[in-house]
Short mmCIF file of C-alpha atoms in Angstrom, two decimals:
data_model
loop_
_atom_site.label_atom_id
_atom_site.label_comp_id
_atom_site.label_asym_id
_atom_site.label_seq_id
_atom_site.Cartn_x
_atom_site.Cartn_y
_atom_site.Cartn_z
CA MET P 1 123.45 105.10 173.05
CA THR P 2 122.63 103.10 175.98
CA LEU P 3 119.28 103.74 178.14
CA ASP P 4 121.03 104.35 181.43
CA ARG P 5 122.81 107.44 180.03
CA LEU P 6 119.81 109.21 178.41
CA VAL P 7 118.63 112.36 179.96
CA CYS P 8 114.88 113.45 179.31
CA ALA P 9 114.46 116.99 178.01
CA ASN P 10 111.09 117.17 179.67
CA CYS P 11 112.00 116.58 183.15
CA ALA P 12 115.83 116.29 183.17
CA GLY P 13 115.66 112.98 184.93
CA LEU P 14 117.40 109.75 183.52
CA VAL P 15 115.10 108.07 181.08
CA ALA P 16 115.75 104.73 182.78
CA GLU P 17 114.14 105.97 185.84
CA GLY P 18 110.82 106.85 184.03
CA ARG P 19 109.88 110.02 186.03
CA CYS P 20 107.44 111.48 183.50
CA PRO P 21 105.31 110.07 180.63
CA THR P 22 107.87 111.30 178.22
CA CYS P 23 110.41 109.26 179.86
CA ARG P 24 108.33 105.97 180.23
CA ALA P 25 107.47 106.30 176.39
CA SER P 26 111.13 106.72 175.32
CA ARG P 27 112.18 103.90 177.58
CA GLU P 28 109.41 101.61 176.06
CA ARG P 29 110.26 102.58 172.60
CA LEU P 30 114.05 102.07 173.00
CA GLN P 31 113.51 98.70 174.79
CA ARG P 32 111.36 97.54 171.92
CA SER P 33 113.91 98.63 169.20
CA GLY P 34 116.76 97.22 171.23
CA GLY P 35 118.71 100.67 171.51
CA LEU P 36 122.24 101.06 170.39
CA ASN P 37 124.37 98.72 172.31
CA PRO P 38 128.29 99.43 172.59
CA ALA P 39 129.27 96.04 170.97
CA MET P 40 127.10 96.93 167.97
CA LEU P 41 128.75 100.07 167.56
CA ALA P 42 132.11 98.60 168.03
CA ALA P 43 131.38 96.09 165.26
CA LEU P 44 130.17 98.64 162.86
CA ALA P 45 133.31 100.84 163.47
CA LEU P 46 135.54 97.72 162.68
CA LEU P 47 133.61 97.16 159.47
CA VAL P 48 134.15 100.84 158.46
CA LEU P 49 137.69 100.58 159.22
CA VAL P 50 138.27 97.33 157.25
CA CYS P 51 136.47 98.78 154.17
CA ALA P 52 138.44 101.80 154.27
CA LEU P 53 141.63 99.89 154.48
CA LEU P 54 140.36 97.74 151.56
CA LEU P 55 139.63 100.81 149.45
CA THR P 56 142.89 102.46 149.89
CA ARG P 57 144.71 99.11 148.91
CA VAL P 58 142.58 98.84 145.75
CA GLY P 59 142.87 102.52 144.83
CA GLY P 60 146.43 103.20 145.32
#
């Protein structure tokens, strides 16, 4: 999930805005870990699809 769409459970603001200490801590943690970007998720989905297709060809 991208940082600009996360909503803080503590203050109900966007995490990217960093309104409260919880938001700021979450934002810093996600930025350090790199978060989940859409390109990485799409590549993972494509990999799963290819694996599933290969398994169906081999199995049947």
